[in-house]
Amino acid sequence: MIFIPFAVLLALLLVARWRGRRWLAASLAALAALLFVLIACGPLPRWLMHELQAPYALRPALRWAPSNAIVLLTGDAVSVPAAGVEPSADAYARIAEAAELYRQCRLAGASCRLLVSGGDPSRLDTTLAASYAVVLRGLGVAGGDLILESRSNTTWQNAEFCRPLLAALGAPKVWLVSSGYHLRRGVLYFSHFGIFATAVRADYWRPNISVWPSSLNLVLTTIAVHEYLGIARYYVYNALGWNTPRLPALAAGRPAAAAPPPGR
């Protein structure tokens, strides 16, 4: 995704050279070099990630209701030879955070159900919800407290398909667990479907500022741009009337303190 601007700049540079506009070609080459440095050496991804994650840097106080629903937004999975489908490496922070929330809830004597949301977008023949549930059971989550939502292949569908399940549970408190960079978009989508959850970040990414280019900074820039495009698309689709109408808040599921206002 982040290579698209470079491809555009390269195409414009070639056209400029073909038309004999050497000063323009030199300017485009300098712009491409500057953009690469800003991305690969960290300033741009650090700013992008900070804007996404800052509202969720501090985890919320654990004020449990008598009945609670924890929603875990899945990330990705991998097919391991001779071992089947497993959560990808960067998914374990989300899993661990959801399991710890569940443990704290049970220690407080409250009722808690853990809703794992994720279908099979990569066509691995095993849903994300199912593969994550295996790990959650190993971390002490009771099978009877797990609810698997296995149809969604996008964050939008996570919210859409979780609504009827949460409505059926009727839990007065909903907790939403995902990566820090993903929560801004997740909170926005869930609120569109009337689910006002307390957001809990699993991980927090801080791109490095360095003299030498870093491949991690390129990856984190791609992730951040994906999130911002998802946020922008939400507002564009709303303006065009392409999103389903906003749904009223669930009768149950209003948090004691709502998450800060997001942008999609």
PDB file of C-alpha atoms in Angstrom:
ATOM      1  CA  MET A   1       0.000   0.000   0.000  1.00  0.00           C
ATOM      2  CA  ILE A   2       2.726   2.503   0.909  1.00  0.00           C
ATOM      3  CA  PHE A   3       4.495   1.715  -2.371  1.00  0.00           C
ATOM      4  CA  ILE A   4       1.657   3.289  -4.362  1.00  0.00           C
ATOM      5  CA  PRO A   5       2.908   6.882  -3.802  1.00  0.00           C
ATOM      6  CA  PHE A   6       6.393   5.821  -4.866  1.00  0.00           C
ATOM      7  CA  ALA A   7       5.006   4.164  -7.987  1.00  0.00           C
ATOM      8  CA  VAL A   8       3.091   7.349  -8.828  1.00  0.00           C
ATOM      9  CA  LEU A   9       6.159   9.511  -8.265  1.00  0.00           C
ATOM     10  CA  LEU A  10       8.259   7.166 -10.418  1.00  0.00           C
ATOM     11  CA  ALA A  11       5.713   7.305 -13.237  1.00  0.00           C
ATOM     12  CA  LEU A  12       5.613  11.101 -13.064  1.00  0.00           C
ATOM     13  CA  LEU A  13       9.415  11.222 -12.991  1.00  0.00           C
ATOM     14  CA  LEU A  14       9.665   9.101 -16.143  1.00  0.00           C
ATOM     15  CA  VAL A  15       7.120  11.274 -17.912  1.00  0.00           C
ATOM     16  CA  ALA A  16       9.003  14.407 -16.864  1.00  0.00           C
ATOM     17  CA  ARG A  17      12.283  13.033 -18.201  1.00  0.00           C
ATOM     18  CA  TRP A  18      10.615  11.952 -21.437  1.00  0.00           C
ATOM     19  CA  ARG A  19       9.238  15.473 -21.858  1.00  0.00           C
ATOM     20  CA  GLY A  20      12.648  16.969 -21.117  1.00  0.00           C
ATOM     21  CA  ARG A  21      11.573  18.582 -17.820  1.00  0.00           C
ATOM     22  CA  ARG A  22      14.781  17.820 -15.956  1.00  0.00           C
ATOM     23  CA  TRP A  23      14.067  20.231 -13.104  1.00  0.00           C
ATOM     24  CA  LEU A  24      10.702  18.579 -12.528  1.00  0.00           C
ATOM     25  CA  ALA A  25      12.237  15.099 -12.688  1.00  0.00           C
ATOM     26  CA  ALA A  26      14.890  16.129 -10.158  1.00  0.00           C
ATOM     27  CA  SER A  27      12.213  17.581  -7.856  1.00  0.00           C
ATOM     28  CA  LEU A  28      10.147  14.392  -8.015  1.00  0.00           C
ATOM     29  CA  ALA A  29      13.227  12.263  -7.270  1.00  0.00           C
ATOM     30  CA  ALA A  30      14.016  14.461  -4.248  1.00  0.00           C
ATOM     31  CA  LEU A  31      10.400  14.206  -3.051  1.00  0.00           C
ATOM     32  CA  ALA A  32      10.479  10.406  -3.326  1.00  0.00           C
ATOM     33  CA  ALA A  33      13.760  10.269  -1.397  1.00  0.00           C
ATOM     34  CA  LEU A  34      12.378  12.538   1.330  1.00  0.00           C
ATOM     35  CA  LEU A  35       9.208  10.473   1.648  1.00  0.00           C
ATOM     36  CA  PHE A  36      11.257   7.279   1.928  1.00  0.00           C
ATOM     37  CA  VAL A  37      13.407   8.769   4.704  1.00  0.00           C
ATOM     38  CA  LEU A  38      10.355  10.020   6.625  1.00  0.00           C
ATOM     39  CA  ILE A  39       8.813   6.543   6.471  1.00  0.00           C
ATOM     40  CA  ALA A  40      11.763   4.174   6.799  1.00  0.00           C
ATOM     41  CA  CYS A  41      13.614   6.205   9.444  1.00  0.00           C
ATOM     42  CA  GLY A  42      10.524   6.538  11.627  1.00  0.00           C
ATOM     43  CA  PRO A  43       9.138  10.097  11.883  1.00  0.00           C
ATOM     44  CA  LEU A  44       6.038   9.504   9.777  1.00  0.00           C
ATOM     45  CA  PRO A  45       4.981   6.098  11.197  1.00  0.00           C
ATOM     46  CA  ARG A  46       5.612   7.335  14.745  1.00  0.00           C
ATOM     47  CA  TRP A  47       3.249  10.260  14.231  1.00  0.00           C
ATOM     48  CA  LEU A  48       0.635   8.124  12.470  1.00  0.00           C
ATOM     49  CA  MET A  49       0.714   5.443  15.160  1.00  0.00           C
ATOM     50  CA  HIS A  50       0.612   7.969  17.985  1.00  0.00           C
ATOM     51  CA  GLU A  51      -2.546   9.579  16.612  1.00  0.00           C
ATOM     52  CA  LEU A  52      -4.221   6.158  16.383  1.00  0.00           C
ATOM     53  CA  GLN A  53      -3.145   4.765  19.742  1.00  0.00           C
ATOM     54  CA  ALA A  54      -2.891   7.746  22.096  1.00  0.00           C
ATOM     55  CA  PRO A  55      -6.566   7.690  23.254  1.00  0.00           C
ATOM     56  CA  TYR A  56      -6.094   4.076  24.382  1.00  0.00           C
ATOM     57  CA  ALA A  57      -2.577   4.193  25.842  1.00  0.00           C
ATOM     58  CA  LEU A  58      -3.897   3.907  29.406  1.00  0.00           C
ATOM     59  CA  ARG A  59      -5.993   0.859  30.112  1.00  0.00           C
ATOM     60  CA  PRO A  60      -9.379   1.636  31.685  1.00  0.00           C
ATOM     61  CA  ALA A  61     -10.228   0.928  35.306  1.00  0.00           C
ATOM     62  CA  LEU A  62     -11.780  -2.513  35.689  1.00  0.00           C
ATOM     63  CA  ARG A  63     -15.216  -1.590  36.981  1.00  0.00           C
ATOM     64  CA  TRP A  64     -17.157  -4.787  36.488  1.00  0.00           C
ATOM     65  CA  ALA A  65     -20.903  -5.023  36.118  1.00  0.00           C
ATOM     66  CA  PRO A  66     -22.721  -8.056  37.522  1.00  0.00           C
ATOM     67  CA  SER A  67     -22.719  -9.400  33.936  1.00  0.00           C
ATOM     68  CA  ASN A  68     -20.039  -8.573  31.351  1.00  0.00           C
ATOM     69  CA  ALA A  69     -19.259  -9.344  27.718  1.00  0.00           C
ATOM     70  CA  ILE A  70     -15.674  -9.217  26.432  1.00  0.00           C
ATOM     71  CA  VAL A  71     -15.413  -8.929  22.648  1.00  0.00           C
ATOM     72  CA  LEU A  72     -12.104 -10.043  21.140  1.00  0.00           C
ATOM     73  CA  LEU A  73     -11.435  -8.792  17.622  1.00  0.00           C
ATOM     74  CA  THR A  74      -9.277 -11.337  15.847  1.00  0.00           C
ATOM     75  CA  GLY A  75      -6.367 -10.422  13.604  1.00  0.00           C
ATOM     76  CA  ASP A  76      -4.876 -13.140  11.434  1.00  0.00           C
ATOM     77  CA  ALA A  77      -3.942 -16.801  11.452  1.00  0.00           C
ATOM     78  CA  VAL A  78      -1.406 -19.042   9.737  1.00  0.00           C
ATOM     79  CA  SER A  79      -1.497 -22.594   8.456  1.00  0.00           C
ATOM     80  CA  VAL A  80       1.339 -24.538  10.094  1.00  0.00           C
ATOM     81  CA  PRO A  81       2.449 -27.760   8.346  1.00  0.00           C
ATOM     82  CA  ALA A  82       1.355 -30.831  10.310  1.00  0.00           C
ATOM     83  CA  ALA A  83      -0.050 -28.606  13.077  1.00  0.00           C
ATOM     84  CA  GLY A  84      -3.113 -27.022  11.529  1.00  0.00           C
ATOM     85  CA  VAL A  85      -4.255 -23.412  11.749  1.00  0.00           C
ATOM     86  CA  GLU A  86      -2.949 -21.223  14.558  1.00  0.00           C
ATOM     87  CA  PRO A  87      -3.219 -17.529  15.445  1.00  0.00           C
ATOM     88  CA  SER A  88      -0.442 -15.478  13.863  1.00  0.00           C
ATOM     89  CA  ALA A  89       2.407 -14.208  16.030  1.00  0.00           C
ATOM     90  CA  ASP A  90       1.015 -10.695  16.454  1.00  0.00           C
ATOM     91  CA  ALA A  91      -2.375 -12.054  17.571  1.00  0.00           C
ATOM     92  CA  TYR A  92      -1.199 -13.408  20.894  1.00  0.00           C
ATOM     93  CA  ALA A  93      -1.174 -10.017  22.617  1.00  0.00           C
ATOM     94  CA  ARG A  94      -4.908  -9.680  21.893  1.00  0.00           C
ATOM     95  CA  ILE A  95      -5.562 -13.226  23.085  1.00  0.00           C
ATOM     96  CA  ALA A  96      -3.557 -12.747  26.284  1.00  0.00           C
ATOM     97  CA  GLU A  97      -5.319  -9.446  27.074  1.00  0.00           C
ATOM     98  CA  ALA A  98      -8.766 -10.976  26.575  1.00  0.00           C
ATOM     99  CA  ALA A  99      -7.861 -13.978  28.743  1.00  0.00           C
ATOM    100  CA  GLU A 100      -6.519 -11.706  31.494  1.00  0.00           C
ATOM    101  CA  LEU A 101      -9.672  -9.579  31.426  1.00  0.00           C
ATOM    102  CA  TYR A 102     -11.733 -12.733  31.735  1.00  0.00           C
ATOM    103  CA  ARG A 103      -9.590 -13.908  34.685  1.00  0.00           C
ATOM    104  CA  GLN A 104      -9.915 -10.566  36.474  1.00  0.00           C
ATOM    105  CA  CYS A 105     -13.658 -10.596  35.910  1.00  0.00           C
ATOM    106  CA  ARG A 106     -14.034 -14.035  37.434  1.00  0.00           C
ATOM    107  CA  LEU A 107     -11.792 -13.114  40.391  1.00  0.00           C
ATOM    108  CA  ALA A 108     -14.095 -10.159  41.062  1.00  0.00           C
ATOM    109  CA  GLY A 109     -17.017 -12.579  41.295  1.00  0.00           C
ATOM    110  CA  ALA A 110     -18.756 -11.169  38.225  1.00  0.00           C
ATOM    111  CA  SER A 111     -20.298 -13.083  35.357  1.00  0.00           C
ATOM    112  CA  CYS A 112     -18.324 -12.860  32.136  1.00  0.00           C
ATOM    113  CA  ARG A 113     -18.715 -14.202  28.598  1.00  0.00           C
ATOM    114  CA  LEU A 114     -15.975 -13.923  25.985  1.00  0.00           C
ATOM    115  CA  LEU A 115     -17.171 -13.315  22.414  1.00  0.00           C
ATOM    116  CA  VAL A 116     -14.494 -14.095  19.799  1.00  0.00           C
ATOM    117  CA  SER A 117     -15.262 -12.520  16.436  1.00  0.00           C
ATOM    118  CA  GLY A 118     -13.647 -13.656  13.190  1.00  0.00           C
ATOM    119  CA  GLY A 119     -14.443 -15.770  10.149  1.00  0.00           C
ATOM    120  CA  ASP A 120     -12.068 -17.214   7.570  1.00  0.00           C
ATOM    121  CA  PRO A 121     -10.944 -14.301   5.340  1.00  0.00           C
ATOM    122  CA  SER A 122      -7.742 -16.105   4.304  1.00  0.00           C
ATOM    123  CA  ARG A 123      -9.590 -19.304   3.332  1.00  0.00           C
ATOM    124  CA  LEU A 124      -7.647 -21.587   5.656  1.00  0.00           C
ATOM    125  CA  ASP A 125     -10.664 -23.849   6.268  1.00  0.00           C
ATOM    126  CA  THR A 126     -10.634 -22.873   9.950  1.00  0.00           C
ATOM    127  CA  THR A 127     -12.240 -19.717  11.262  1.00  0.00           C
ATOM    128  CA  LEU A 128     -10.236 -17.198  13.243  1.00  0.00           C
ATOM    129  CA  ALA A 129     -12.714 -17.517  16.086  1.00  0.00           C
ATOM    130  CA  ALA A 130     -12.157 -21.281  16.292  1.00  0.00           C
ATOM    131  CA  SER A 131      -8.354 -21.121  16.187  1.00  0.00           C
ATOM    132  CA  TYR A 132      -8.237 -18.353  18.804  1.00  0.00           C
ATOM    133  CA  ALA A 133     -10.672 -20.247  21.033  1.00  0.00           C
ATOM    134  CA  VAL A 134      -8.253 -23.172  21.259  1.00  0.00           C
ATOM    135  CA  VAL A 135      -5.594 -20.908  22.769  1.00  0.00           C
ATOM    136  CA  LEU A 136      -8.096 -19.175  25.059  1.00  0.00           C
ATOM    137  CA  ARG A 137      -9.230 -22.492  26.501  1.00  0.00           C
ATOM    138  CA  GLY A 138      -5.582 -23.328  27.184  1.00  0.00           C
ATOM    139  CA  LEU A 139      -5.292 -20.042  29.084  1.00  0.00           C
ATOM    140  CA  GLY A 140      -8.144 -20.971  31.395  1.00  0.00           C
ATOM    141  CA  VAL A 141     -11.235 -19.568  29.698  1.00  0.00           C
ATOM    142  CA  ALA A 142     -14.125 -21.956  30.326  1.00  0.00           C
ATOM    143  CA  GLY A 143     -15.588 -23.408  27.145  1.00  0.00           C
ATOM    144  CA  GLY A 144     -19.085 -22.557  28.360  1.00  0.00           C
ATOM    145  CA  ASP A 145     -18.134 -18.884  28.576  1.00  0.00           C
ATOM    146  CA  LEU A 146     -16.863 -18.712  24.988  1.00  0.00           C
ATOM    147  CA  ILE A 147     -19.105 -17.490  22.176  1.00  0.00           C
ATOM    148  CA  LEU A 148     -17.758 -17.787  18.637  1.00  0.00           C
ATOM    149  CA  GLU A 149     -18.853 -15.408  15.891  1.00  0.00           C
ATOM    150  CA  SER A 150     -17.475 -17.094  12.772  1.00  0.00           C
ATOM    151  CA  ARG A 151     -19.019 -15.204   9.830  1.00  0.00           C
ATOM    152  CA  SER A 152     -17.215 -11.858   9.815  1.00  0.00           C
ATOM    153  CA  ASN A 153     -14.285 -11.198   7.496  1.00  0.00           C
ATOM    154  CA  THR A 154     -13.854  -7.467   8.190  1.00  0.00           C
ATOM    155  CA  THR A 155     -13.959  -5.138  11.177  1.00  0.00           C
ATOM    156  CA  TRP A 156     -17.273  -3.761   9.899  1.00  0.00           C
ATOM    157  CA  GLN A 157     -18.724  -7.262   9.880  1.00  0.00           C
ATOM    158  CA  ASN A 158     -17.266  -7.887  13.352  1.00  0.00           C
ATOM    159  CA  ALA A 159     -19.490  -5.106  14.637  1.00  0.00           C
ATOM    160  CA  GLU A 160     -22.491  -6.043  12.504  1.00  0.00           C
ATOM    161  CA  PHE A 161     -22.523  -9.718  13.456  1.00  0.00           C
ATOM    162  CA  CYS A 162     -21.645  -9.160  17.131  1.00  0.00           C
ATOM    163  CA  ARG A 163     -24.678  -6.937  17.711  1.00  0.00           C
ATOM    164  CA  PRO A 164     -27.358  -9.689  17.745  1.00  0.00           C
ATOM    165  CA  LEU A 165     -25.146 -11.914  19.909  1.00  0.00           C
ATOM    166  CA  LEU A 166     -24.569  -9.121  22.416  1.00  0.00           C
ATOM    167  CA  ALA A 167     -28.256  -8.225  22.354  1.00  0.00           C
ATOM    168  CA  ALA A 168     -29.079 -11.831  23.234  1.00  0.00           C
ATOM    169  CA  LEU A 169     -26.580 -11.809  26.110  1.00  0.00           C
ATOM    170  CA  GLY A 170     -27.968  -8.579  27.545  1.00  0.00           C
ATOM    171  CA  ALA A 171     -24.745  -7.844  29.448  1.00  0.00           C
ATOM    172  CA  PRO A 172     -24.807  -4.280  30.826  1.00  0.00           C
ATOM    173  CA  LYS A 173     -21.063  -3.862  30.271  1.00  0.00           C
ATOM    174  CA  VAL A 174     -19.188  -4.588  27.027  1.00  0.00           C
ATOM    175  CA  TRP A 175     -15.395  -4.581  26.735  1.00  0.00           C
ATOM    176  CA  LEU A 176     -13.713  -4.390  23.326  1.00  0.00           C
ATOM    177  CA  VAL A 177     -10.208  -5.874  22.997  1.00  0.00           C
ATOM    178  CA  SER A 178      -7.900  -5.302  20.050  1.00  0.00           C
ATOM    179  CA  SER A 179      -4.510  -3.856  19.145  1.00  0.00           C
ATOM    180  CA  GLY A 180      -4.014  -0.222  20.099  1.00  0.00           C
ATOM    181  CA  TYR A 181      -3.780   0.906  16.479  1.00  0.00           C
ATOM    182  CA  HIS A 182      -7.031  -0.908  15.601  1.00  0.00           C
ATOM    183  CA  LEU A 183      -9.244   0.361  18.403  1.00  0.00           C
ATOM    184  CA  ARG A 184     -10.048   3.769  16.945  1.00  0.00           C
ATOM    185  CA  ARG A 185     -11.636   2.172  13.907  1.00  0.00           C
ATOM    186  CA  GLY A 186     -13.151  -0.676  15.914  1.00  0.00           C
ATOM    187  CA  VAL A 187     -14.826   1.659  18.419  1.00  0.00           C
ATOM    188  CA  LEU A 188     -16.221   3.737  15.562  1.00  0.00           C
ATOM    189  CA  TYR A 189     -17.706   0.750  13.731  1.00  0.00           C
ATOM    190  CA  PHE A 190     -19.169  -0.778  16.889  1.00  0.00           C
ATOM    191  CA  SER A 191     -20.762   2.514  17.916  1.00  0.00           C
ATOM    192  CA  HIS A 192     -22.395   2.673  14.458  1.00  0.00           C
ATOM    193  CA  PHE A 193     -24.174  -0.557  15.356  1.00  0.00           C
ATOM    194  CA  GLY A 194     -25.206   0.762  18.768  1.00  0.00           C
ATOM    195  CA  ILE A 195     -22.478  -1.024  20.746  1.00  0.00           C
ATOM    196  CA  PHE A 196     -20.797   1.463  23.090  1.00  0.00           C
ATOM    197  CA  ALA A 197     -17.962  -0.611  24.498  1.00  0.00           C
ATOM    198  CA  THR A 198     -15.085   0.152  26.839  1.00  0.00           C
ATOM    199  CA  ALA A 199     -11.966  -0.184  24.679  1.00  0.00           C
ATOM    200  CA  VAL A 200      -8.969  -2.109  26.019  1.00  0.00           C
ATOM    201  CA  ARG A 201      -5.753  -2.169  24.033  1.00  0.00           C
ATOM    202  CA  ALA A 202      -3.695  -5.331  23.827  1.00  0.00           C
ATOM    203  CA  ASP A 203      -0.463  -3.963  22.358  1.00  0.00           C
ATOM    204  CA  TYR A 204       1.105  -0.574  21.669  1.00  0.00           C
ATOM    205  CA  TRP A 205       3.493  -0.025  18.772  1.00  0.00           C
ATOM    206  CA  ARG A 206       6.169   2.669  18.888  1.00  0.00           C
ATOM    207  CA  PRO A 207       8.136   2.987  15.617  1.00  0.00           C
ATOM    208  CA  ASN A 208      11.846   3.624  16.029  1.00  0.00           C
ATOM    209  CA  ILE A 209      13.527   6.861  14.987  1.00  0.00           C
ATOM    210  CA  SER A 210      16.802   5.806  13.413  1.00  0.00           C
ATOM    211  CA  VAL A 211      19.484   6.929  10.984  1.00  0.00           C
ATOM    212  CA  TRP A 212      19.224   3.702   9.035  1.00  0.00           C
ATOM    213  CA  PRO A 213      16.005   2.635   7.284  1.00  0.00           C
ATOM    214  CA  SER A 214      13.944   0.038   9.144  1.00  0.00           C
ATOM    215  CA  SER A 215      11.693  -2.540   7.523  1.00  0.00           C
ATOM    216  CA  LEU A 216       9.513  -2.460  10.665  1.00  0.00           C
ATOM    217  CA  ASN A 217       8.782   1.211  10.047  1.00  0.00           C
ATOM    218  CA  LEU A 218       7.618   0.344   6.531  1.00  0.00           C
ATOM    219  CA  VAL A 219       5.292  -2.333   7.929  1.00  0.00           C
ATOM    220  CA  LEU A 220       3.885  -0.046  10.631  1.00  0.00           C
ATOM    221  CA  THR A 221       3.275   2.706   8.087  1.00  0.00           C
ATOM    222  CA  THR A 222       1.303   0.248   5.959  1.00  0.00           C
ATOM    223  CA  ILE A 223      -0.760  -0.774   8.990  1.00  0.00           C
ATOM    224  CA  ALA A 224      -1.448   2.841   9.974  1.00  0.00           C
ATOM    225  CA  VAL A 225      -2.427   3.884   6.453  1.00  0.00           C
ATOM    226  CA  HIS A 226      -4.839   0.938   6.299  1.00  0.00           C
ATOM    227  CA  GLU A 227      -6.515   2.161   9.496  1.00  0.00           C
ATOM    228  CA  TYR A 228      -6.808   5.757   8.310  1.00  0.00           C
ATOM    229  CA  LEU A 229      -8.263   4.642   4.983  1.00  0.00           C
ATOM    230  CA  GLY A 230     -10.853   2.566   6.860  1.00  0.00           C
ATOM    231  CA  ILE A 231     -11.778   5.591   8.961  1.00  0.00           C
ATOM    232  CA  ALA A 232     -12.026   7.849   5.909  1.00  0.00           C
ATOM    233  CA  ARG A 233     -14.085   5.285   4.006  1.00  0.00           C
ATOM    234  CA  TYR A 234     -16.610   5.187   6.851  1.00  0.00           C
ATOM    235  CA  TYR A 235     -17.313   8.899   6.589  1.00  0.00           C
ATOM    236  CA  VAL A 236     -17.364   8.859   2.788  1.00  0.00           C
ATOM    237  CA  TYR A 237     -19.807   5.932   2.742  1.00  0.00           C
ATOM    238  CA  ASN A 238     -21.983   7.672   5.334  1.00  0.00           C
ATOM    239  CA  ALA A 239     -22.060  10.833   3.224  1.00  0.00           C
ATOM    240  CA  LEU A 240     -23.025   8.806   0.145  1.00  0.00           C
ATOM    241  CA  GLY A 241     -25.626   6.764   2.035  1.00  0.00           C
ATOM    242  CA  TRP A 242     -23.802   3.505   1.357  1.00  0.00           C
ATOM    243  CA  ASN A 243     -23.484   2.410   4.991  1.00  0.00           C
ATOM    244  CA  THR A 244     -26.390   0.728   6.683  1.00  0.00           C
ATOM    245  CA  PRO A 245     -28.267   3.235   8.885  1.00  0.00           C
ATOM    246  CA  ARG A 246     -26.918   3.765  12.389  1.00  0.00           C
ATOM    247  CA  LEU A 247     -28.599   1.503  14.886  1.00  0.00           C
ATOM    248  CA  PRO A 248     -29.858   2.574  18.302  1.00  0.00           C
ATOM    249  CA  ALA A 249     -27.848   1.695  21.374  1.00  0.00           C
ATOM    250  CA  LEU A 250     -28.409  -1.765  22.764  1.00  0.00           C
ATOM    251  CA  ALA A 251     -30.717  -1.733  25.766  1.00  0.00           C
ATOM    252  CA  ALA A 252     -27.807  -3.382  27.544  1.00  0.00           C
ATOM    253  CA  GLY A 253     -24.212  -2.666  26.702  1.00  0.00           C
ATOM    254  CA  ARG A 254     -23.722   0.988  27.631  1.00  0.00           C
ATOM    255  CA  PRO A 255     -20.390   1.331  29.447  1.00  0.00           C
ATOM    256  CA  ALA A 256     -20.098   3.385  32.604  1.00  0.00           C
ATOM    257  CA  ALA A 257     -17.626   5.608  30.762  1.00  0.00           C
ATOM    258  CA  ALA A 258     -17.628   5.527  26.999  1.00  0.00           C
ATOM    259  CA  ALA A 259     -14.386   5.511  25.031  1.00  0.00           C
ATOM    260  CA  PRO A 260     -13.189   8.902  23.713  1.00  0.00           C
ATOM    261  CA  PRO A 261     -14.781  10.036  20.444  1.00  0.00           C
ATOM    262  CA  PRO A 262     -12.975   8.372  17.519  1.00  0.00           C
ATOM    263  CA  GLY A 263     -12.536   9.159  13.893  1.00  0.00           C
ATOM    264  CA  ARG A 264     -13.188   5.851  11.756  1.00  0.00           C
TER     265      ARG A 264
END
